[in-house]
Coordinates of C-alpha atoms and ligand atoms in Angstrom, one line a residue:
X13 CA 0.0 0.0 0.0
X14 CA 1.3 3.5 -0.8
X15 CA 1.9 6.0 1.9
X16 CA -1.0 8.1 0.6
X17 CA -3.4 5.1 0.8
X18 CA -2.2 4.3 4.3
X19 CA -2.7 7.9 5.3
X20 CA -6.2 8.0 3.8
X21 CA -7.1 4.7 5.6
X22 CA -5.7 5.9 8.9
X23 CA -7.4 9.2 8.9
X24 CA -10.6 7.8 7.5
X25 CA -10.4 10.0 4.4
X26 CA -11.0 7.2 2.0
X27 CA -12.2 9.1 -1.1
X28 CA -14.6 6.3 -2.1
X29 CA -16.2 6.3 1.3
X30 CA -16.5 10.0 1.3
X31 CA -18.0 9.9 -2.2
X32 CA -20.6 7.4 -1.1
X33 CA -21.5 9.4 1.9
X34 CA -21.9 12.5 -0.3
X35 CA -24.2 10.7 -2.7
X36 CA -26.4 9.7 0.2
X37 CA -26.5 13.3 1.4
X38 CA -29.0 15.9 0.4
X39 CA -27.8 18.4 -2.2
X40 CA -27.5 21.9 -0.7
X41 CA -28.6 25.1 -2.3
X42 CA -25.8 27.7 -1.9
X43 CA -28.0 30.7 -2.5
X44 CA -30.8 29.5 -0.3
X45 CA -32.5 31.8 2.1
X46 CA -30.9 30.0 5.1
X47 CA -27.4 30.8 3.8
X48 CA -25.1 32.5 6.4
X49 CA -24.1 35.8 5.0
X50 CA -22.3 38.6 6.9
X51 CA -20.5 40.3 4.0
X52 CA -17.1 38.7 4.8
X53 CA -15.2 36.0 2.9
X54 CA -16.7 36.9 -0.4
X55 CA -13.5 35.4 -1.7
X56 CA -11.6 32.8 0.4
X57 CA -10.2 34.6 3.5
X58 CA -6.4 35.2 3.5
X59 CA -4.2 35.6 6.5
X60 CA -2.0 33.8 9.0
X61 CA -2.7 31.7 12.1
X62 CA -0.4 30.8 15.0
X63 CA -1.2 27.1 15.4
X64 CA 0.7 25.2 12.7
X65 CA 4.1 26.4 13.8
X66 CA 3.9 27.9 17.2
X67 CA 1.3 25.7 18.9
X68 CA 0.9 26.8 22.6
X69 CA 4.1 28.9 22.5
X70 CA 2.5 32.3 21.7
X71 CA 2.4 35.7 23.3
X72 CA 1.4 39.2 22.3
X73 CA 4.9 40.2 21.1
X74 CA 5.0 37.3 18.7
X75 CA 1.5 38.2 17.3
X76 CA 2.6 41.8 16.9
X77 CA 5.8 40.9 15.2
X78 CA 4.0 38.6 12.8
X79 CA 1.5 41.4 11.9
X80 CA 4.4 43.7 11.3
X81 CA 6.2 41.1 9.1
X82 CA 2.9 40.5 7.2
X83 CA 2.8 44.2 6.4
X84 CA 6.5 44.8 5.7
X85 CA 7.0 41.7 3.5
X86 CA 4.2 42.8 1.1
X87 CA 1.9 40.0 2.0
X88 CA -0.7 42.4 3.2
X89 CA -0.7 44.0 -0.3
X90 CA -1.2 40.5 -1.8
X91 CA -4.4 40.2 0.2
X92 CA -3.3 38.6 3.5
X93 CA -5.3 40.5 6.1
X94 CA -6.2 38.3 9.0
X95 CA -3.8 37.7 11.9
X96 CA -5.3 34.8 13.8
X97 CA -4.4 33.8 17.3
X98 CA -5.3 30.1 17.6
X99 CA -5.5 28.1 20.8
X100 CA -3.8 29.1 24.1
X101 CA -4.3 32.8 24.1
X102 CA -6.7 32.8 27.1
X103 CA -6.3 32.7 30.8
X104 CA -7.4 29.5 32.4
X105 CA -9.9 31.6 34.4
X106 CA -12.7 33.9 33.3
X107 CA -12.9 37.4 34.9
X108 CA -15.3 38.4 37.6
X109 CA -18.0 39.0 35.0
X110 CA -17.6 35.6 33.5
X111 CA -15.8 36.9 30.4
X112 CA -12.8 35.3 28.7
X113 CA -9.6 37.3 29.0
X114 CA -6.1 36.9 27.6
X115 CA -3.5 35.0 29.6
X116 CA -2.4 37.4 32.2
X117 CA 1.3 36.6 31.7
X118 CA 1.6 36.1 28.0
X119 CA -1.0 38.6 26.8
X120 CA -0.7 41.2 29.6
X121 CA -2.0 44.2 27.5
X122 CA -5.2 42.3 26.7
X123 CA -6.7 41.3 23.4
X124 CA -8.4 44.6 22.7
X125 CA -5.1 46.5 22.8
X126 CA -3.6 43.9 20.5
X127 CA -6.5 44.2 18.1
X128 CA -5.9 48.0 18.0
X129 CA -2.2 47.5 17.2
X130 CA -3.0 45.0 14.4
X131 CA -5.7 47.4 13.1
X132 CA -3.3 50.2 13.0
X133 CA -1.3 48.2 10.5
X134 CA -4.4 47.9 8.3
X135 CA -4.8 44.3 9.4
X136 CA -7.6 42.4 11.2
X137 CA -7.3 40.3 14.4
X138 CA -8.7 36.8 14.6
X139 CA -9.3 34.6 17.6
X140 CA -10.2 31.0 18.6
X141 CA -12.2 29.0 21.1
X142 CA -14.0 25.7 21.0
X143 CA -17.6 24.7 20.7
X144 CA -17.0 22.7 23.8
X145 CA -16.5 23.2 27.5
X146 CA -12.7 23.5 26.9
X147 CA -10.4 24.1 24.0
X148 CA -8.3 21.3 22.5
X149 CA -5.5 22.5 24.9
X150 CA -8.0 22.3 27.8
X151 CA -8.5 26.0 28.3
X152 CA -11.9 27.8 28.9
X153 CA -14.2 27.7 26.0
X154 CA -17.5 28.9 24.6
X155 CA -20.1 26.2 24.8
X156 CA -22.9 27.6 27.0
X157 CA -21.1 31.0 26.9
X158 CA -21.9 31.8 23.3
X159 CA -23.6 35.1 23.9
X160 CA -21.1 36.5 26.4
X161 CA -18.1 35.4 24.3
X162 CA -19.5 36.7 21.1
X163 CA -20.1 40.1 22.7
X164 CA -16.6 40.1 24.2
X165 CA -15.0 39.4 20.8
X166 CA -17.1 42.0 19.1
X167 CA -16.2 44.6 21.8
X168 CA -12.5 43.7 21.3
X169 CA -12.8 44.4 17.6
X170 CA -12.1 40.8 16.6
X171 CA -12.9 40.1 12.9
X172 CA -12.2 36.4 12.4
X173 CA -13.3 33.6 14.8
X174 CA -12.3 30.0 14.6
X175 CA -14.6 27.7 16.6
X176 CA -13.1 24.3 17.3
X177 CA -14.9 21.1 18.4
X178 CA -12.9 19.7 21.3
X179 CA -14.8 18.9 24.6
X180 CA -18.0 19.2 22.7
X181 CA -21.2 18.0 24.5
X182 CA -23.8 17.1 21.9
X183 CA -27.4 18.3 22.3
X184 CA -29.4 15.3 23.6
X185 CA -31.7 13.6 21.1
X186 CA -34.1 12.6 24.0
X187 CA -37.0 14.8 24.9
X188 CA -38.8 15.4 28.2
X189 CA -42.2 13.8 28.8
X190 CA -44.9 16.5 29.4
X191 CA -48.0 16.3 31.5
X192 CA -49.0 20.0 31.8
X193 CA -48.1 23.4 30.5
X194 CA -48.9 26.4 32.8
X195 CA -48.7 30.0 31.7
X196 CA -48.5 32.6 34.4
X197 CA -48.0 36.4 34.4
X198 CA -45.1 37.4 36.6
X199 CA -46.4 38.2 40.1
X200 CA -49.5 36.1 39.7
X201 CA -50.0 32.6 41.0
X202 CA -53.0 31.7 38.9
X203 CA -52.3 30.7 35.4
X204 CA -53.7 28.9 32.4
X205 CA -53.1 25.2 32.7
X206 CA -53.0 23.2 29.5
X207 CA -53.2 19.4 29.9
X208 CA -51.4 16.7 27.9
X209 CA -54.7 15.0 27.1
X210 CA -56.0 18.1 25.3
X211 CA -52.9 18.5 23.1
X212 CA -52.8 17.8 19.4
X213 CA -50.2 15.1 18.8
X214 CA -48.3 14.4 15.6
X215 CA -45.9 11.8 14.4
X216 CA -44.6 9.5 17.2
X217 CA -46.1 11.5 20.0
X218 CA -48.4 9.5 22.2
X219 CA -50.3 9.9 25.5
X220 CA -49.5 7.6 28.4
X221 CA -50.4 7.3 32.0
X222 CA -48.3 6.9 35.2
X223 CA -50.5 6.4 38.2
X224 CA -47.7 7.4 40.6
X225 CA -47.8 10.9 39.2
X226 CA -50.0 13.6 40.7
X227 CA -53.2 14.8 38.9
X228 CA -54.5 12.7 36.0
X229 CA -51.1 11.0 35.6
X230 CA -51.3 11.5 31.9
X231 CA -48.3 12.7 29.9
X232 CA -47.1 12.9 26.3
X233 CA -44.0 11.0 25.3
X234 CA -42.4 10.5 21.9
X235 CA -41.2 14.0 21.2
X236 CA -37.6 13.0 20.7
X237 CA -35.3 12.9 17.7
X238 CA -37.5 14.8 15.3
X239 CA -40.1 11.9 15.6
X240 CA -43.1 13.6 17.2
X241 CA -44.5 16.9 18.3
X242 CA -47.2 18.2 20.6
X243 CA -49.3 21.4 19.9
X244 CA -51.6 23.7 21.8
X245 CA -53.2 26.0 19.3
X246 CA -55.6 28.8 19.9
X247 CA -54.6 29.5 23.5
X248 CA -56.3 32.8 24.5
X249 CA -54.2 35.3 26.3
X250 CA -55.7 38.5 27.6
X251 CA -52.7 40.7 27.9
X252 CA -49.5 40.6 25.8
X253 CA -46.1 40.4 27.6
X254 CA -43.7 38.1 29.3
X255 CA -45.1 34.9 30.9
X256 CA -43.6 32.1 32.9
X257 CA -44.1 28.8 31.0
X258 CA -43.9 25.9 33.4
X259 CA -43.8 22.4 32.1
X260 CA -45.2 19.7 34.4
X261 CA -43.0 16.7 33.6
X262 CA -43.1 13.0 33.9
X263 CA -39.6 12.2 35.3
X264 CA -38.0 9.2 33.9
X265 CA -34.7 7.9 32.5
X266 CA -31.0 8.6 33.2
X267 CA -30.4 10.4 30.0
X268 CA -30.4 14.2 29.5
X269 CA -33.2 15.7 27.4
X270 CA -33.7 18.7 25.2
X271 CA -36.8 20.5 24.1
X272 CA -37.7 23.2 21.7
X273 CA -40.8 25.3 22.2
X274 CA -42.0 27.2 19.2
X275 CA -44.3 30.0 20.1
X276 CA -46.6 31.5 17.4
X277 CA -44.5 29.7 14.7
X278 CA -41.7 32.2 15.0
X279 CA -40.1 32.4 18.5
X280 CA -38.0 29.4 19.4
X281 CA -37.2 28.7 23.1
X282 CA -35.0 25.9 24.2
X283 CA -34.5 24.0 27.5
X284 CA -32.6 21.0 28.7
X285 CA -33.8 18.6 31.4
X286 CA -31.2 16.4 33.2
X287 CA -31.5 12.7 33.5
X288 CA -33.0 11.8 36.8
X289 CA -32.2 9.6 39.8
X290 CA -34.9 11.5 41.9
X291 CA -37.7 9.8 43.9
X292 CA -40.5 11.9 42.5
X293 CA -42.3 10.9 39.3
X294 CA -43.3 14.5 38.6
X295 CA -40.9 17.4 38.0
X296 CA -41.0 20.8 36.4
X297 CA -39.0 23.0 34.1
X298 CA -39.6 26.7 33.6
X299 CA -38.7 29.4 31.1
X300 CA -40.1 32.8 30.2
X301 CA -41.8 33.4 26.9
X302 CA -43.3 36.4 25.2
X303 CA -47.0 36.1 24.3
X304 CA -49.3 38.3 22.4
X305 CA -52.9 39.3 23.3
X306 CA -55.4 37.0 21.5
X307 CA -54.7 33.5 20.2
X308 CA -51.3 31.9 20.7
X309 CA -49.9 28.7 19.4
X310 CA -47.3 26.4 21.0
X311 CA -45.3 23.5 19.5
X312 CA -43.2 21.2 21.7
X313 CA -40.6 18.9 20.1
X314 CA -36.9 17.9 20.0
X315 CA -35.8 18.1 16.3
X316 CA -32.3 16.9 17.1
X317 CA -32.0 13.4 15.7
X318 CA -28.3 13.0 15.2
X319 CA -24.8 14.2 16.0
X320 CA -24.9 16.1 12.8
X321 CA -28.1 18.0 13.8
X322 CA -26.5 18.8 17.1
X323 CA -23.3 20.2 15.6
X324 CA -25.2 22.2 13.0
X325 CA -27.5 23.7 15.6
X326 CA -24.6 24.6 17.9
X327 CA -22.5 26.2 15.1
X328 CA -25.6 28.0 13.7
X329 CA -26.3 29.4 17.2
X330 CA -22.7 30.8 17.5
X331 CA -22.9 32.2 14.0
X332 CA -26.1 34.1 15.0
X333 CA -24.6 35.2 18.3
X334 CA -21.6 36.7 16.4
X335 CA -23.9 38.6 14.0
X336 CA -26.0 39.8 16.9
X337 CA -23.0 40.9 18.9
X338 CA -21.3 42.8 16.1
X339 CA -24.5 44.7 15.4
X340 CA -25.1 45.4 19.0
X341 CA -21.6 46.7 19.6
X342 CA -21.7 48.9 16.5
X343 CA -25.0 50.5 17.8
X344 CA -23.7 50.8 21.3
X345 CA -20.5 52.5 20.3
X346 CA -21.9 54.4 17.4
X347 CA -19.4 53.0 14.9
X348 CA -19.5 50.9 11.8
X349 CA -20.2 47.2 12.3
X350 CA -17.1 45.0 12.1
X351 CA -18.5 41.6 10.9
X352 CA -16.7 38.5 12.2
X353 CA -15.6 35.9 9.6
X354 CA -16.8 32.7 11.2
X355 CA -14.6 29.6 10.7
X356 CA -16.2 26.3 11.7
X357 CA -13.6 23.7 12.8
X358 CA -15.2 20.4 13.5
X359 CA -12.8 18.4 11.3
X360 CA -15.4 17.2 8.8
X361 CA -16.8 14.8 11.5
X362 CA -20.5 15.7 11.0
X363 CA -20.4 16.5 7.3
X364 CA -20.3 20.2 7.7
X365 CA -20.2 20.7 3.9
X366 CA -24.0 19.8 4.1
X367 CA -24.9 22.5 6.7
X368 CA -21.9 24.7 7.0
X369 CA -23.2 27.4 4.6
X370 CA -26.2 27.9 7.0
X371 CA -23.9 28.4 10.0
X372 CA -20.6 30.2 9.0
X373 CA -18.3 31.3 6.3
X374 CA -16.0 28.3 6.1
X375 CA -15.8 24.8 7.5
X376 CA -12.9 22.4 8.0
X377 CA -13.4 19.3 5.8
X378 CA -10.9 17.0 7.5
X379 CA -8.8 16.3 10.7
X380 CA -5.6 18.5 11.2
X381 CA -3.0 19.1 8.5
X382 CA 0.6 18.1 9.1
X383 CA 3.7 19.5 7.3
X384 CA 4.3 16.4 5.2
X385 CA 3.2 15.4 1.7
X386 CA 0.8 12.5 2.6
X387 CA -1.1 14.7 4.9
X388 CA -1.5 17.4 2.3
X389 CA -2.6 14.9 -0.4
X390 CA -4.9 13.1 1.9
X391 CA -6.7 16.3 2.7
X392 CA -6.8 17.4 -0.9
X393 CA -8.3 14.0 -1.9
X394 CA -11.2 14.4 0.6
X395 CA -11.8 18.1 -0.3
X396 CA -11.6 17.9 -4.1
X397 CA -14.8 15.8 -4.0
X398 CA -16.7 18.5 -2.1
X399 CA -16.8 21.0 -4.9
X400 CA -20.6 21.4 -5.0
X401 CA -20.7 22.7 -1.4
X402 CA -18.4 25.6 -1.8
X403 CA -19.1 29.0 -3.2
X404 CA -19.0 32.8 -2.7
X405 CA -19.1 33.5 1.1
X406 CA -19.2 29.9 2.3
X407 CA -16.1 27.8 1.6
X408 CA -14.7 24.3 2.2
X409 CA -11.6 24.6 4.4
X410 CA -8.9 22.0 3.9
X411 CA -7.0 23.6 6.9
X412 CA -4.3 26.2 7.3
X413 CA -1.3 26.2 5.1
X414 CA 1.9 24.3 6.0
X415 CA 3.9 26.0 3.2
X416 CA 7.4 26.7 4.6
X417 CA 6.9 24.3 7.5
X418 CA 8.5 21.0 8.3
X419 CA 10.6 19.5 5.6
X420 CA 8.4 20.2 2.6
X421 CA 10.5 20.6 -0.6
X422 CA 10.1 23.6 -2.9
X423 CA 8.0 21.5 -5.3
X424 CA 5.8 20.2 -2.4
X425 CA 5.3 23.8 -1.1
X426 CA 4.3 25.0 -4.6
X427 CA 2.0 22.1 -5.1
X428 CA 0.4 22.5 -1.7
X429 CA -0.2 26.2 -2.4
X430 CA -1.5 25.6 -5.9
X431 CA -3.9 22.9 -4.7
X432 CA -5.3 25.2 -2.1
X433 CA -5.7 28.0 -4.7
X434 CA -7.6 25.6 -7.0
X435 CA -9.8 24.4 -4.1
X436 CA -10.9 28.0 -3.3
X437 CA -9.4 27.2 0.2
X438 CA -8.8 29.9 2.7
X439 CA -5.1 30.9 2.4
X440 CA -4.2 31.1 6.0
X441 CA -0.4 30.9 6.3
X442 CA 1.1 28.8 9.1
X443 CA 4.8 29.6 8.9
X444 CA 7.1 32.2 10.6
X445 CA 6.6 35.3 8.6
X446 CA 9.4 37.1 10.4
X447 CA 11.8 35.0 8.4
X448 CA 10.9 37.0 5.3
X449 CA 12.5 40.1 6.8
X450 CA 16.3 40.3 6.9
X451 CA 18.1 41.4 10.2
X452 CA 18.7 44.8 8.6
X453 CA 15.0 45.2 8.2
X454 CA 14.8 44.8 4.4
X455 CA 12.6 42.2 2.7
X456 CA 14.3 38.9 1.6
X457 CA 12.8 39.0 -1.8
X458 CA 14.7 35.8 -2.7
X459 CA 13.1 33.8 0.0
X460 CA 11.6 30.8 -1.8
X461 CA 8.6 30.5 0.6
X462 CA 7.8 34.2 0.3
X463 CA 8.0 33.9 -3.5
X464 CA 5.4 31.1 -3.4
X465 CA 2.9 32.6 -1.0
X466 CA 3.1 36.0 -2.7
X467 CA 2.7 34.8 -6.2
X468 CA -0.1 37.1 -7.4
X469 CA -1.1 34.9 -10.4
X470 CA -1.6 31.9 -8.1
X471 CA -3.5 34.0 -5.6
X472 CA -5.7 35.5 -8.4
X473 CA -6.9 31.9 -9.1
X474 CA -7.8 31.5 -5.5
X475 CA -9.4 34.9 -5.2
X476 CA -11.3 34.8 -8.5
X477 CA -14.7 36.5 -8.0
X478 CA -16.7 33.6 -9.4
X479 CA -15.6 31.5 -6.4
X480 CA -15.8 28.1 -8.2
X481 CA -13.9 25.3 -6.6
X482 CA -11.9 23.2 -9.0
X483 CA -13.1 19.8 -10.2
X484 CA -10.9 16.8 -11.1
X485 CA -11.6 15.9 -14.7
X486 CA -9.0 13.2 -15.1
X487 CA -7.0 10.9 -12.8
X488 CA -5.0 7.7 -12.9
X489 CA -4.6 7.6 -9.1
X490 CA -1.1 9.1 -9.1
X491 CA -1.7 12.1 -11.4
X492 CA -4.7 14.3 -11.6
X493 CA -5.9 17.1 -13.9
X494 CA -7.9 19.8 -12.2
X495 CA -9.9 22.6 -13.8
X496 CA -11.4 25.8 -12.3
X497 CA -13.5 28.3 -14.3
X498 CA -12.4 31.9 -13.9
X499 CA -13.8 35.3 -14.7
X500 CA -13.8 36.4 -18.3
X501 CA -14.4 32.8 -19.4
X502 CA -10.8 31.9 -18.6
X503 CA -9.7 28.7 -17.0
X504 CA -7.2 27.5 -14.5
X505 CA -5.7 24.1 -15.1
X506 CA -3.5 22.3 -12.6
X507 CA -1.6 19.1 -13.3
X508 CA -0.6 17.2 -10.2
X509 CA 1.9 14.4 -9.7
X510 CA 1.3 12.8 -6.3
X511 CA 3.8 10.1 -6.8
X512 CA 7.5 9.7 -5.9
X513 CA 8.7 9.4 -9.6
X514 CA 8.7 11.8 -12.5
X515 CA 5.5 11.4 -14.6
X516 CA 4.1 12.8 -17.8
X517 CA 0.6 14.3 -17.5
X518 CA -1.5 15.3 -20.5
X519 CA -4.8 17.0 -21.1
X520 CA -6.8 17.9 -24.2
X521 CA -8.3 21.4 -24.0
X522 CA -11.0 20.3 -26.5
X523 CA -12.2 17.6 -24.2
X524 CA -12.1 20.0 -21.2
X525 CA -14.4 22.5 -22.9
X526 CA -17.0 19.8 -23.3
X527 CA -17.4 19.7 -19.5
X528 CA -20.7 21.4 -18.7
X529 CA -19.3 23.5 -16.0
X530 CA -16.5 24.9 -18.2
X531 CA -17.2 28.0 -20.2
X532 CA -13.9 28.6 -21.9
X533 CA -14.9 29.3 -25.5
X534 CA -14.2 26.9 -28.4
X535 CA -11.2 28.3 -30.3
X536 CA -8.5 27.2 -32.7
X537 CA -5.8 28.3 -30.3
X538 CA -5.4 28.9 -26.6
X539 CA -3.0 31.1 -24.8
X540 CA -1.4 29.3 -21.8
X541 CA 0.4 31.1 -19.0
X542 CA 2.6 28.8 -16.8
X543 CA 2.3 30.5 -13.4
X544 CA 5.3 29.0 -11.7
X545 CA 7.6 29.2 -14.7
X546 CA 6.3 32.6 -15.7
X547 CA 6.2 31.6 -19.3
X548 CA 3.6 31.8 -22.0
X549 CA 2.9 29.4 -24.9
X550 CA 0.0 28.4 -27.2
X551 CA -1.8 25.1 -27.5
X552 CA -4.4 23.9 -30.0
X553 CA -5.7 20.8 -28.3
X554 CA -3.6 18.2 -26.6
X555 CA -0.7 19.1 -24.3
X556 CA 1.7 17.0 -22.3
X557 CA 4.0 18.1 -19.4
X558 CA 6.7 16.3 -17.5
X559 CA 6.1 16.6 -13.7
X560 CA 8.8 16.1 -11.1
X561 CA 7.8 13.9 -8.1
X562 CA 5.3 15.6 -5.7
X563 CA 4.8 18.6 -8.0
X564 CA 2.3 20.6 -10.0
X565 CA 2.0 22.7 -13.1
X566 CA -0.4 25.6 -12.8
X567 CA -1.7 27.3 -15.9
X568 CA -4.1 30.1 -16.7
X569 CA -5.7 29.6 -20.1
X570 CA -7.7 31.8 -22.4
X571 CA -9.0 31.5 -25.9
X572 CA -6.8 33.3 -28.3
Ligands
LIG2 C1 -7.6 21.4 16.8 C2 -7.7 22.2 15.5 C3 -6.4 22.8 15.1 C4 -5.9 23.7 16.2 C5 -5.9 23.0 17.5 C6 -5.6 23.9 18.7 O1 -6.8 20.3 16.6 O2 -8.2 21.4 14.5 O3 -6.5 23.5 13.9 O4 -6.8 24.8 16.3 O5 -7.1 22.3 17.8 O6 -5.6 23.2 19.9

């Protein structure tokens, strides 16, 4: 077995399995009304992040130096604008108001001050936490603190937020069993009591009796996992306003439960009910809801049927909180809104390509990248299949770049960068940008890594306004031909040699233009620009190139 195959097996990135899963999945509609849109990432975001190279060894000076190097080296002019602090920036304790704060020793000036410094360079600051109780490095995180943390980040002026998945607690698929619903005005003890036996039941919802309960002992069960729902329609309320909604519950089972209450078809309230070891058979759970004068309707159900539903809901929630927070802070401070580019990082576990566009701007498609060829190719193999899910404002994210890290050769660095450009991947550098600046303060324009990541023609393919992810039109396992339609009916073509030996790779432009997604015009000749060689030549139909091991050829083609 080749190294690549081993890597794919090990990391569960088998392309065939992924393809099968994809076929079983529902097709998404990228321009659907439920699309997450905040005006950011209209082309794949570009910047730098601390994790790939620096891991937990970060501090405010490093971040500032990187921002300065990004500016000085010319990378900012190439489009790299985000300076993202990954894991390990936070103190292990929240402040007295329950807010996250920078580590008191390594980020002593605080994150807001750092954001201001980065902004002064014309750049934007990004930050990280996890959609779990702790980050992957076991520091405080945002699950159950979404509103507070989103507001904190907005107040700090953060403009990119990566939300990881370590220490995640999924939303339960079980639902509470409901005997009564009581609506009371604050300060009043008398309320309207709705009984389970009077509810309209749909799907799997059924009425059962437990004689050990108080009252009639009747309760509704079967509201779990999207299977059943219970309704009270036409509930007359005299006065509009806030009401306490108290659920009378049948207590049973050790598992945690989750319930959504939809009031008047629009307002969704959620509650969780812990598993019970208590003696009583009846329990209660209470929330406050807003009701209108006149007839009100109530729906009770738990729509979460799977881990995927849970992840999608949690990420959507954070996306909404970020949007709410940036609006709120802009209003409060009387300044322009700074939207936060929202990066979903749940490693492709719950098929985020299906729902990611409803939750955020980009979503990781795989587990973590490593600075070696098999990792890069494994991630590419998984992501190249996901072309239909990516588009303007909502992108597949094959992870941050390793260009310039580890022992990657020049060819491998160029190939990695080219593939990410073709995939419409976020171009988030992961290397030490300070190395691009000589000790005397001048830019090392001969630095091979700088030359790669600042190649404007390669970047133009990534940043093309049409935002169409490449498709693989030809493969023999070891070599691939990828094509990506560009503006002005031009086309990017990338030839890839994944193997350890030199290989010839050919393509016929006349065959490629037959692909329905390609709109390069039919012509007698085509102008080809070889981006890495900086050479132009013409082709009529078929063309063959010799590719060194682990390398690419990257062309921009237009009809002559
Ligand atoms: C996960 C993410 C990485 C990085 C680390 C930080 O592994 O996938 O990209 O953010 O956590 O701990």
